[in-house]
Amino acid sequence: MSVRLLSVWCLLLGPLVWLGCNGSGGTSGGAPSADEIVIGHYAAMSGAQATFGQSTDNGIRLALEEINAAGGVNGKKLRLITYDDKGDTKEAGAAVTRLITRDKVVAVLGEVASSLSLAGAPVCQEHGVPMITPSSTNPQVTQVGDKIFRVCFIDPFQGYVTAKYIRELPTPVSRVAILYDQANAYSVGLAQEFEKALTRLGGTITTRQTYSEGDQDFSAQLTAIRGSNPEMVFIPGYYSDVGNIALQARKLGITVPLFGGDGWTSPRLTEIAGSALEGCFFSEHYSQEDPNPKIQNFVRKYAEKYGSKPDGLAALGYDAARLLADAMTRARSLSGDDLAAAIAATRDFDGVTGTFSIDADRNAVKPAVILKIVNGQVRYEATVTPESP
């Protein structure tokens, strides 16, 4: 089919279809054949947070390519179907419904954003299809039910990580302002957990300010933050807003460091903010600079395939796909109950984002890293491990 005809066909298919329409093999919808296992992925492949979905999908596809090259799972090849939810909760729910009812997937990977995972997870739970979110950190996601898992840490730990790090700097930070997205489950939850941890560690919140995704003018909130005289500003938002916030903060004379969570993860972050984020920090799931041969092999293969280094979301997508495949090899069958039991039984999984086990709440127990922006580049700063039980 010609490129022109292919493009017209994709427009006719509608907004949910993404990679099945870009010429990539093995991505079209439909029920599986006898010699393959179909898994689904829903993600924001377009829209304000498009790099979230694109990075994750790239990581998943690299993992499946390696698994299939090694013989697949139980002699069958894995086929991925990805739908674009455009960062919209209704689209997310529709995408997951289509993956399960039309495409007959045995498991679902996704989403990055916690709000979107909370839209898709109930559909998976209702139909008894296991779902693994690569990177939704809000604790409520896996509380939806016994078929919902994650391979990332959760916000109570991420809040502790960020608070612990700034309290243990050579000059400890005590006074912190918070600016968060009031309509975003991830942002609200992480702000709350950070405040709990900072207070427990002896710090003080100078002010709490809110915004809504897509806002363009943050002057009122930033003026209030400047007046509270913080030593640092915590912004647990997404990169698409953080870059603009940073630019406006500097124009208003706020010179203290800004600090964020894994929602900052995107190659677009420093493109948007330029030097406004120089010397700032955020928590992440892994570091490209880690000398571990497993990680460096992943970084090399990803760069060879996609022409750029993998961010944390790509690494989590890779780990989610490999953990799912590993569970398939251990499951009594690929029925929802048996596959979910195998995922839940995962212990000491050796991933590129660390060695981790799935706990009783279906969460991954693992360390986090702190990254710092230096000369426009994201550099490794520190690793923080979970507190002992």
Tab-separated table of C-alpha atoms in Angstrom, residues 26-33 36-40 64 68 77-81 103:
chain	number	residue	atom	x	y	z
A	26	GLY	CA	2.670	-6.585	13.852
A	27	THR	CA	0.603	-3.701	15.163
A	28	SER	CA	-2.759	-4.032	13.446
A	29	GLY	CA	-5.862	-4.910	15.445
A	30	GLY	CA	-7.980	-8.035	15.317
A	31	ALA	CA	-8.184	-11.377	17.077
A	32	PRO	CA	-4.948	-13.368	17.421
A	33	SER	CA	-3.905	-16.239	15.184
A	36	GLU	CA	0.746	-15.689	18.412
A	37	ILE	CA	-0.103	-14.043	21.718
A	38	VAL	CA	-1.584	-10.567	21.515
A	39	ILE	CA	-1.037	-7.958	24.209
A	40	GLY	CA	-2.380	-4.422	24.269
A	64	LEU	CA	9.091	-7.747	22.351
A	68	ASN	CA	10.447	-12.880	19.680
A	77	LYS	CA	5.374	-14.803	19.005
A	78	LEU	CA	4.096	-11.765	20.875
A	79	ARG	CA	2.127	-9.177	18.916
A	80	LEU	CA	1.487	-5.690	20.266
A	81	ILE	CA	-1.530	-3.519	19.530
A	103	ASP	CA	-8.661	-7.602	19.809
